[in-house]
Every structure is written in structure tokens, then in C-alpha cells.
XYZ file of C-alpha atoms in Angstrom:
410
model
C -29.568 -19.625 9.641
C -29.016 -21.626 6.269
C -31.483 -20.615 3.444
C -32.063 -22.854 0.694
C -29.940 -22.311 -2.456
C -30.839 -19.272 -4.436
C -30.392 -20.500 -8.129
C -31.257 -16.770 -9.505
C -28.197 -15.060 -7.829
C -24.358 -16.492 -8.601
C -20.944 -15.609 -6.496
C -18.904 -14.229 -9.526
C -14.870 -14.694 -8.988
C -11.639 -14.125 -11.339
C -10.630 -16.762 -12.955
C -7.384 -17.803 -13.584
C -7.727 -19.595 -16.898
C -10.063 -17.603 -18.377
C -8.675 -14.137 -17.499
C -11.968 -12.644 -16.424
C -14.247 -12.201 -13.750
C -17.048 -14.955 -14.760
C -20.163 -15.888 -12.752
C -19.603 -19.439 -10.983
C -22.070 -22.122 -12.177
C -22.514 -24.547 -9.613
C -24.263 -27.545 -8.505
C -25.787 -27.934 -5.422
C -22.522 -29.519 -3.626
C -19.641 -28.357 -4.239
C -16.277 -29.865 -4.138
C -12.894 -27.190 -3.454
C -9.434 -28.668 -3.605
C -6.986 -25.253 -2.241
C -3.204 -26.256 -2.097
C -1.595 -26.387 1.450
C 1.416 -26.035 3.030
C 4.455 -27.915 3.373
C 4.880 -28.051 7.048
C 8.591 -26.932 7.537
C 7.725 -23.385 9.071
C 5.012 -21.344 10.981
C 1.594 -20.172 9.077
C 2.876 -17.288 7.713
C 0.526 -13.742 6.805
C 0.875 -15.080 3.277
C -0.759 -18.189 3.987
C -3.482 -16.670 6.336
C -4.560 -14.421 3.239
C -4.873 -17.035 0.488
C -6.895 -19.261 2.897
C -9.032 -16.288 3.943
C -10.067 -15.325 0.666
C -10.929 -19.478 0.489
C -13.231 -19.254 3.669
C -15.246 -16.298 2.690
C -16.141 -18.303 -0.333
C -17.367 -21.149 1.429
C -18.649 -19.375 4.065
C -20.913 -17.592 1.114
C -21.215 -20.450 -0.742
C -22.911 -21.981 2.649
C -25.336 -18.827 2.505
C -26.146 -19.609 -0.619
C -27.371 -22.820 0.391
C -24.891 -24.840 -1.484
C -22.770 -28.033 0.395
C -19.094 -27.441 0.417
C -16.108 -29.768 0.801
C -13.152 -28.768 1.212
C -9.172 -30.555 0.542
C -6.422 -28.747 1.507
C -3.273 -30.862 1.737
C -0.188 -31.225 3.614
C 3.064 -31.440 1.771
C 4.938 -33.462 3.863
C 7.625 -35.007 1.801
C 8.863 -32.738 -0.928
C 12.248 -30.528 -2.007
C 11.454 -28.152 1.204
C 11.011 -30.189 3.966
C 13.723 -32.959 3.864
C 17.004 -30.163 3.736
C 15.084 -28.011 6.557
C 14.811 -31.147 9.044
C 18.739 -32.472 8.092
C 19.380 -28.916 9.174
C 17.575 -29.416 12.336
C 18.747 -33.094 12.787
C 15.200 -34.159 13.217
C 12.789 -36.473 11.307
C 11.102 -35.384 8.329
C 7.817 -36.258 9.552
C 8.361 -35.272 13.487
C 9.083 -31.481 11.806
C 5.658 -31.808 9.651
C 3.726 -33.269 12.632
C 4.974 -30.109 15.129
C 4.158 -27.457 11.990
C 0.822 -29.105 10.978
C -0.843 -28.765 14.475
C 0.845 -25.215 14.361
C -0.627 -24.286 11.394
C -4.256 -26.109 12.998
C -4.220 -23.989 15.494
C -2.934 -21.078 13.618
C -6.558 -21.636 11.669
C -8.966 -22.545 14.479
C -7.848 -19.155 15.812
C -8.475 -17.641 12.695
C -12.216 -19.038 12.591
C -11.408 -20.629 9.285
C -13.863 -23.871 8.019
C -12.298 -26.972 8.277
C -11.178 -29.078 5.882
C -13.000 -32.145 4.793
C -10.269 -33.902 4.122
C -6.843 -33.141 4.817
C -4.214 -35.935 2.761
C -0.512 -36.313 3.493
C 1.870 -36.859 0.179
C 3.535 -39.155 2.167
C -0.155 -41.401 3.310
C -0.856 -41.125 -0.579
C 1.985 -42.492 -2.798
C 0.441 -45.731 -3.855
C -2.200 -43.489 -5.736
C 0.641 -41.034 -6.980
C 2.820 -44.732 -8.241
C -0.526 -45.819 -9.820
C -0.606 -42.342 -12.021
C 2.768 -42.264 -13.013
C 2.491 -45.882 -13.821
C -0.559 -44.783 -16.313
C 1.278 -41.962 -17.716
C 4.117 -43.781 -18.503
C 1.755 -46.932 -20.371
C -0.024 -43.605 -22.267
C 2.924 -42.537 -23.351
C 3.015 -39.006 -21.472
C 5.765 -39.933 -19.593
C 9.311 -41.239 -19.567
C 12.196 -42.644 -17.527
C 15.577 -40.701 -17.652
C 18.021 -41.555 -15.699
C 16.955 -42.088 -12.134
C 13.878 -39.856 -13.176
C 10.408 -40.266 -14.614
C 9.193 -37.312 -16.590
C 6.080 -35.834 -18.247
C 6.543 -35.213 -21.524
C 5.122 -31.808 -21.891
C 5.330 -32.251 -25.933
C 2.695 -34.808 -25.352
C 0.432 -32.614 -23.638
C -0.457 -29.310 -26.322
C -2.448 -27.517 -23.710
C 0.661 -27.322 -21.794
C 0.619 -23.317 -20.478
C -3.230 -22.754 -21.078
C -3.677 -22.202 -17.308
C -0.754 -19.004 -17.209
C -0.598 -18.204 -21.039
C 2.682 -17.479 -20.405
C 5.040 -18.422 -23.249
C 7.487 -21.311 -23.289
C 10.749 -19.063 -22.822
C 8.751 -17.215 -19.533
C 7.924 -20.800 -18.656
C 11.317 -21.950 -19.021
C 12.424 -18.950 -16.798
C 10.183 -19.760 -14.051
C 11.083 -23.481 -14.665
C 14.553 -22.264 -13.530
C 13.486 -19.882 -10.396
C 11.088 -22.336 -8.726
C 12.709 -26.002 -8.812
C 12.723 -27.186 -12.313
C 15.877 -28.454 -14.273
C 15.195 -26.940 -17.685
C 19.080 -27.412 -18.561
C 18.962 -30.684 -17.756
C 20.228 -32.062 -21.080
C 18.355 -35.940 -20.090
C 15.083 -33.996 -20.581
C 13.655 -33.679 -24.112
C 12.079 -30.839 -23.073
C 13.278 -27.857 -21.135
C 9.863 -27.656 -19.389
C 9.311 -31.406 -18.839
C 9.078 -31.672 -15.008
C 9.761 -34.407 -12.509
C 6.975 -37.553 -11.665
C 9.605 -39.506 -9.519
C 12.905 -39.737 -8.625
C 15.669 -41.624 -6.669
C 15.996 -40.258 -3.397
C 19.424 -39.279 -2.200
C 21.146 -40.739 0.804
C 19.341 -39.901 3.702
C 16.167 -39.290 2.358
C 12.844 -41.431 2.616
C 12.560 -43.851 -0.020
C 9.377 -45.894 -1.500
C 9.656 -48.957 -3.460
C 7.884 -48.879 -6.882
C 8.075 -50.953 -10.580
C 10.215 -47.450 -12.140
C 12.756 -48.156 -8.780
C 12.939 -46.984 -5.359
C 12.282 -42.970 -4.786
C 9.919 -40.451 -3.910
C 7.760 -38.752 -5.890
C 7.863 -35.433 -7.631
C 6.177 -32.236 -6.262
C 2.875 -31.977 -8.899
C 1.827 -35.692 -8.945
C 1.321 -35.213 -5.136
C -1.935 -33.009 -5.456
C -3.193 -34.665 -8.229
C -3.248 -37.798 -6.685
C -4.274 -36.294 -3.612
C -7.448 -34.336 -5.244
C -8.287 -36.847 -7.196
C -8.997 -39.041 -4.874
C -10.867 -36.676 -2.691
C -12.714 -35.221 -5.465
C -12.718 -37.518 -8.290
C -11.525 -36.055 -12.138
C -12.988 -32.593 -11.993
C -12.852 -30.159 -8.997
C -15.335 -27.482 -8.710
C -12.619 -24.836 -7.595
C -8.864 -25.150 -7.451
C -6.358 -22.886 -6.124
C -3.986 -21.362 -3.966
C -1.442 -18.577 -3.659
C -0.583 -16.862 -7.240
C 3.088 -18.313 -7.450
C 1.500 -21.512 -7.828
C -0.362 -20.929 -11.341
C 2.975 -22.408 -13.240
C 5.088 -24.623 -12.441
C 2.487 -26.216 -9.863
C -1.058 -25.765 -11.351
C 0.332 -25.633 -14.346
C 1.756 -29.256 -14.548
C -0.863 -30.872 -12.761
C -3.438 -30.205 -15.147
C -1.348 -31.786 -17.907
C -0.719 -35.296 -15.443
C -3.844 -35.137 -14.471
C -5.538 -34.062 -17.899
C -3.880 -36.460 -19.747
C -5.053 -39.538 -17.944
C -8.825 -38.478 -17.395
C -9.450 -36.514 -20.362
C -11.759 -34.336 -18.350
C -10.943 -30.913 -17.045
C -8.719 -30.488 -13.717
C -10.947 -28.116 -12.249
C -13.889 -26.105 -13.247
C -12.753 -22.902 -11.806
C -8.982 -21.556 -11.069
C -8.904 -18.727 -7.830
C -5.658 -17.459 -6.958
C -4.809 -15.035 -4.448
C -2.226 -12.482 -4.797
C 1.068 -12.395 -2.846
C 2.547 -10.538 0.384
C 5.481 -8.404 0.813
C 7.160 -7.230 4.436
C 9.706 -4.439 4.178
C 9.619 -4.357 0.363
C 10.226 -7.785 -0.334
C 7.673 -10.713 -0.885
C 7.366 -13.054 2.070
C 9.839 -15.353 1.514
C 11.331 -18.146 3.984
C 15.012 -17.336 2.075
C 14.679 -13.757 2.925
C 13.155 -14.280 6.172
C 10.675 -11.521 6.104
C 7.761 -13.977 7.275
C 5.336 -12.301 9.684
C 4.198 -15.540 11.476
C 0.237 -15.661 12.358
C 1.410 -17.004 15.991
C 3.410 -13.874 17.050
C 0.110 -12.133 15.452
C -1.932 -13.761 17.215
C 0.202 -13.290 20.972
C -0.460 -9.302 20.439
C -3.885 -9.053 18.620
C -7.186 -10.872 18.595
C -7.171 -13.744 15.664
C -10.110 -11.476 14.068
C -8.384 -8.952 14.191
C -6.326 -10.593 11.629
C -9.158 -11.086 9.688
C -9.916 -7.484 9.737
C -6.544 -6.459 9.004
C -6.511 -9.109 5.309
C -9.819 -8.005 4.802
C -8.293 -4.422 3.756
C -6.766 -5.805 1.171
C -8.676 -7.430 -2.479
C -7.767 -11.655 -2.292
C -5.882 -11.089 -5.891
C -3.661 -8.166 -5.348
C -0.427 -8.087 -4.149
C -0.081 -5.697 -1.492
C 2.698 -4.721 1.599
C 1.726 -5.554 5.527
C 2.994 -2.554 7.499
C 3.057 -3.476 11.494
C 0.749 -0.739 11.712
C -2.617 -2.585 10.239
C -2.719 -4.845 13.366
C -2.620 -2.704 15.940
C -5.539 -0.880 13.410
C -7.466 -3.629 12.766
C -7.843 -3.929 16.609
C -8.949 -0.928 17.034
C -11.474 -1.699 14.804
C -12.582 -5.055 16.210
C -13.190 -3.269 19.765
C -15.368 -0.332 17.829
C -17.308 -3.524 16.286
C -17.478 -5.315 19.183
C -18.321 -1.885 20.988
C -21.197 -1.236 18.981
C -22.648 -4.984 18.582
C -23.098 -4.786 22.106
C -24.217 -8.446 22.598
C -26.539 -8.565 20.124
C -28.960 -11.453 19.288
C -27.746 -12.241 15.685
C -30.031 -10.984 13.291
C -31.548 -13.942 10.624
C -30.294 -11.998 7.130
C -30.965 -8.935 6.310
C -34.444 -9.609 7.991
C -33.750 -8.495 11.782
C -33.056 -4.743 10.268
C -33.780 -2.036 7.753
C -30.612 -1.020 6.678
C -29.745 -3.559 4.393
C -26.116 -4.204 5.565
C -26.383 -7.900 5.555
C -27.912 -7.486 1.868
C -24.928 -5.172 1.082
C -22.174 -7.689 2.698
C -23.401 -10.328 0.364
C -23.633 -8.299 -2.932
C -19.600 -7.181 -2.335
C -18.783 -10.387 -1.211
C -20.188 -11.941 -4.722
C -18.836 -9.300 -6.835
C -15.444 -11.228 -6.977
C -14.826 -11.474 -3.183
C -14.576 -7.781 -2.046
C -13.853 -7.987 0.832
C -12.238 -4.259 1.316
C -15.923 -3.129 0.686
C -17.474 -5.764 2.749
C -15.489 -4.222 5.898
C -16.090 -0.758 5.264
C -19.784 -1.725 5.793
C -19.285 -2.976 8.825
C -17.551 -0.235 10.657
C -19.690 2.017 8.417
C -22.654 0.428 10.130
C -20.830 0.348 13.587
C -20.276 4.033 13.414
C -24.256 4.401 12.748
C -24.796 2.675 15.577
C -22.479 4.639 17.674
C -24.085 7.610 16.798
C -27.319 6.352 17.878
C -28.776 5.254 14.684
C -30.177 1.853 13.604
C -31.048 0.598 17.342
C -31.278 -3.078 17.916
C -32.118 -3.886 14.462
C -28.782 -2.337 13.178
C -26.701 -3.678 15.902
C -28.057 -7.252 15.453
C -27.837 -7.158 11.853
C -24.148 -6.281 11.944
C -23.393 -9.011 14.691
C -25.668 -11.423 11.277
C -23.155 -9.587 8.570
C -19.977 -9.646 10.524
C -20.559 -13.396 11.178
C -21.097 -13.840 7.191
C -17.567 -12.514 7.191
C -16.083 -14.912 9.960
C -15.783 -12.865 12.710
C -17.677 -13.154 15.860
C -18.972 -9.977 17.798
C -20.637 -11.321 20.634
C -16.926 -12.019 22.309
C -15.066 -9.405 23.772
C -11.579 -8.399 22.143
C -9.210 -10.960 24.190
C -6.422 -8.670 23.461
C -6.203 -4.869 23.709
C -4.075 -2.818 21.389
C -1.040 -1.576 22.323
């Protein structure tokens, strides 16, 4: 049941830019912009974790009584896609169509909100041509070439978000698609607003030529015009703080003179078999072979071992686990009415499931309470109250006990 917004109590989260856990301040709707996928590939365990950690925020946001809205994005024109579908001698956009319901469904399972809004790069270039276009007239940005760049020496915040230096920028700028030897630019770290597409590739007219548009300027057109100039909470997977995040506050920052985003969440990153999840590497543990030998919350179960901002290793074990958990859960719910709050019970777990959850998303702590108070109730403890108050907690969390496991562990 929704309550009305406590305005006493605040959800406190790390913050990116600020380097510290700070209590959100936030109005009573509030607007969420997380960075999605570019649909070349399966939802990966990666993936599944960053927008985990984003739907136990909203879903205690909700509890809080505030209004969310979420954007999350679909990358479907960008340095990624177009070489993986020449590979596959397919479309661009018939590859992003076949991963984007994937990656749908790969969510629904997961019990993940929805979006509000979910924009396409390639359904939102007019707005991306109309900020490069007022870049370039402030003087931010510059044609090169068969290129139009920021000018990051026009922008002096330029590295607030990461702090990292210029040279560890530069480095980055190397590793993760920039051009910092480029000797056109004049600046190592000045990245791409538009370019000419190569043969082949999908092309868009516009007044600095024909092209396609550069990585960054895609979200900030997109978020912009879901969300207007400042977006209560921004984020995504860590490796996006620089070059991504990085450069779209200075495009966007330098046209609208108002803060990108209010608050900066990142979650950390995966490794499988001692390497980060990487599509090069191909160590990606897809959520749809997950999900074909364990229940989708038992994937939740499984993430929820793990804090949203550290990096951690998935061993094949902590599936087969976390299903043995969900049955013990389910087990001990045993079709329970769910409790309203902490109300139904005396325990307190509901209460308890909150208090981690706003002391910066702890979700580790959140689960132990739940099998903590499963266990209780297996040993005959708590009664009714208990059991329907864990059904009210475990729902806070996402996952639904009054369904039986629809796969057993093997």
C-alpha cells in the first residue's frame, strides 16, 4: 500500500560527484534518467546489476511516497552496433529491434519498473542536430574535418564529475573510443558531436553535412527532452563516469547553464573468471541462459549479495544458491496475505528492510533479513504476522513470494 511521502526520513546514496554518501533531497516527483544499452548483444549479469540497484531505488522511492519517472535509453546507432550487424550482414536497426525486446523481456522477468520513457538515438537526432547547432553558435564547439567537436577548453568544469586528471583522462580517452592523438583536435580530450558516416553506414542530413552523431550528444538530447535541464538522478554502470557522463555534462552544461543532474549513482562492475564482463573477452553471463536454469528472482537474490557500487566476481555457484534461497523464502511465506508495512507484525523486518535499503542501498543487509526472518519462521517463530510481513518486505525488494519457485535447483 502507498503511504504518503515521509518528508522527516531521506534515502541517502553515494554520490558520484561529490565523493560521499549524502542524503537525497527531493521533491515530491522525481525524474531518473539511467543510461541503457546499445542493443547489439543479450542483457548481460552486468547490466541486470546496475539496473537492479536502479529499481530498488524507485521501488523505495515509491514507499516513500514520492512519483518516479524513469528514462532509460536505447543506443541504437553508435560505434558498437553498426560493425556487429556488417558482421552479421543484417540491418542495424533489425539487430537493435531483436536485442531490445530481448533485453524487455530479460527485465519483465526480472520484475524490474518500467521505464517511462524509453528514446531511440536514432528517433531523436533532430534534437541532438539542434544542440550541436547551439554549441557550435556558443562557441563550445567546432568543425574539423568531417567532425564537429566540443571544445573541452571552453568548458573549465571539464573532469569535475571523475576528478580524474587530464593525463588519466587522456588515457581513458584512448581505451574507450576517443581520438586523443588526433592532431585536428585542439585538445587531446575534445570528443566527437558528429561525424561523416563511412560507406555503409546510416547517414542524416544536417547544416555541418551529412553524418551521424557522436556517442554523448545522444543522451543529452535524449534526457533532456524527457526531463528537461536538470535530472533528479543520473547514472549507470561505473565505466561510464568519464568519457560518457563526463562529456555530457559539459554539452549539456554549457548550453543550459544549469546542472546535468542533481545526483550521480553508479554501480560497480562485474567480472566472470577473473576478468570484467566484457563482449571482447566474451565472458558475458547472459540473464536469458540465467533465467532457462533459475527463477528470474532468484537473480535478484543472487545481485542482492553483492553492495550496487562494488565490483565483485559471479561464481556459477550463487545461482544455484540464490535458489535455494528463494524456495526457503517461498517455503516459509507460505501464501501469505501481504502484510501493510511493518504494521501486519512485531518484528520489525519491514522497518529494518527500509532502514538498510536507505543507508546507501544495502541491499546485502536487506537479504540477510529476509532469510533471517524466513529461518524464524521455520523454526516456528513469528506466526502469521512474521510470515506476512516478510511476503510485505520481500515485495519492497522486488521479489514476489506468493509464487512458487518455477524452477528447481539443480
Amino acid at each position: 500500500m502507498r503511504r504518503e511521502r515521509d518528508t522527516d526520513v531521506g534515502m541517502r546514496l553515494y554520490d558520484t560527484a561529490q565523493k560521499t554518501v549524502v542524503e537525497l533531497e527531493l521533491g515530491d516527483h522525481v525524474g531518473m534518467y539511467v543510461c541503457g544499452i546499445t542493443p547489439y548483444d543479450a542483457t548481460h549479469l552486468g547490466h541486470a546489476a546496475t539496473y537492479l540497484a536502479y529499481d530498488l531505488i524507485i521501488r523505495r522511492l515509491e514507499d516513500m511516497g514520492h512519483t518516479v519517472t524513469l528514462v532509460r535509453n536505447y543506443t541504437d546507432v553508435d560505434d558498437s552496433i553498426l560493425p556487429k550487424a556488417s558482421e552479421l550482414g543484417e540491418h542495424y536497426l533489425s539487430l537493435a529491434e531483436r536485442e531490445i525486446d530481448r533485453f524487455a523481456a530479460d527485465m519483465a522477468a526480472l520484475g524490474t519498473r518500467p521505464a517511462a520513457y524509453e528514446p531511440r538515438a536514432t528517433r531523436s537526432i533532430d534534437a541532438m542536430i539542434t544542440m550541436i547547432a547551439k554549441l557550435l553558435d556558443a562557441g563550445h564547439a567546432y568543425v574539423s574535418a568531417d567532425r564537429v567537436l566540443f571544445d573541452v577548453a571552453t568548458f573549465p568544469g571539464f573532469g569535475k564529475l571523475s576528478g580524474y586528471s587530464a593525463e588519466h583522462m587522456t588515457a581513458l580517452a584512448a581505451e574507450r573510443g576517443g581520438t586523443p592523438d588526433d592532431p585536428r583536435q585542439r585538445n587531446p580530450l575534445d570528443f566527437v558531436l558528429w561525424q561523416a558516416s563511412a560507406d555503409g553506414e546510416p547517414s542524416w542530413p544536417s547544416p555541418f553535412g551529412p553524418g551521424r552523431p557522436g556517442w554523448h550528444i545522444e543522451c543529452s538530447a535524449m534526457g533532456h527532452a524527457a526531463l528537461g535541464e536538470t535530472i533528479d538522478i543520473h547514472g549507470g554502470g561505473d565505466d561510464l563516469v568519464f568519457p560518457h557522463h563526463e562529456c555530457e555534462i559539459a554539452q549539456s552544461e554549457a548550453i543550459h547553464s544549469a546542472p546535468l543532474s542533481r545526483y550521480w549513482v553508479h554501480a560497480g562492475l562485474v567480472s566472470y573468471r577473473g576478468h570484467k564482463m566484457s563482449k571482447s573477452l566474451g565472458n558475458l553471463v547472459f540473464i536469458s541462459d540465467l533465467r532457462a536454469r533459475i527463477d528470474p528472482r532468484a537473480i535478484r537474490l543472487a545481485l542482492m549479495a553483492h553492495h550496487y557500487r562494488t565490483e565483485w566476481e559471479w561464481f556459477d555457484s550463487e545461482g544455484l544458491t540464490a535458489q535455494r534461497d528463494l524456495d526457503t523464502l517461498v517455503g516459509a511465506a507460505g501464501g501469505a496475505a501481504t502484510a501493510t508495512g511493518s504494521a501486519g507484525g512485531s518484528s520489525g523486518l519491514f522497518a529494518e528492510v527500509q532502514a538498510v535499503l536507505d543507508d546507501d542501498l544495502n541491499a546485502p543487509t536487506a537479504r540477510d533479513a529476509l532469510l533471517g526472518a524466513a529461518a524464524a519462521v521455520e523454526r516456528g517463530a513469528g506466526g502469521a504476522a512474521l510470515r506476512g510481513e516478510l511476503v510485505a518486505a520481500a515485495a519492497l525488494c522486488g521479489i514476489d513470494l506468493n509464487r512458487p519457485p518455477a524452477t528447481a535447483a539443480k
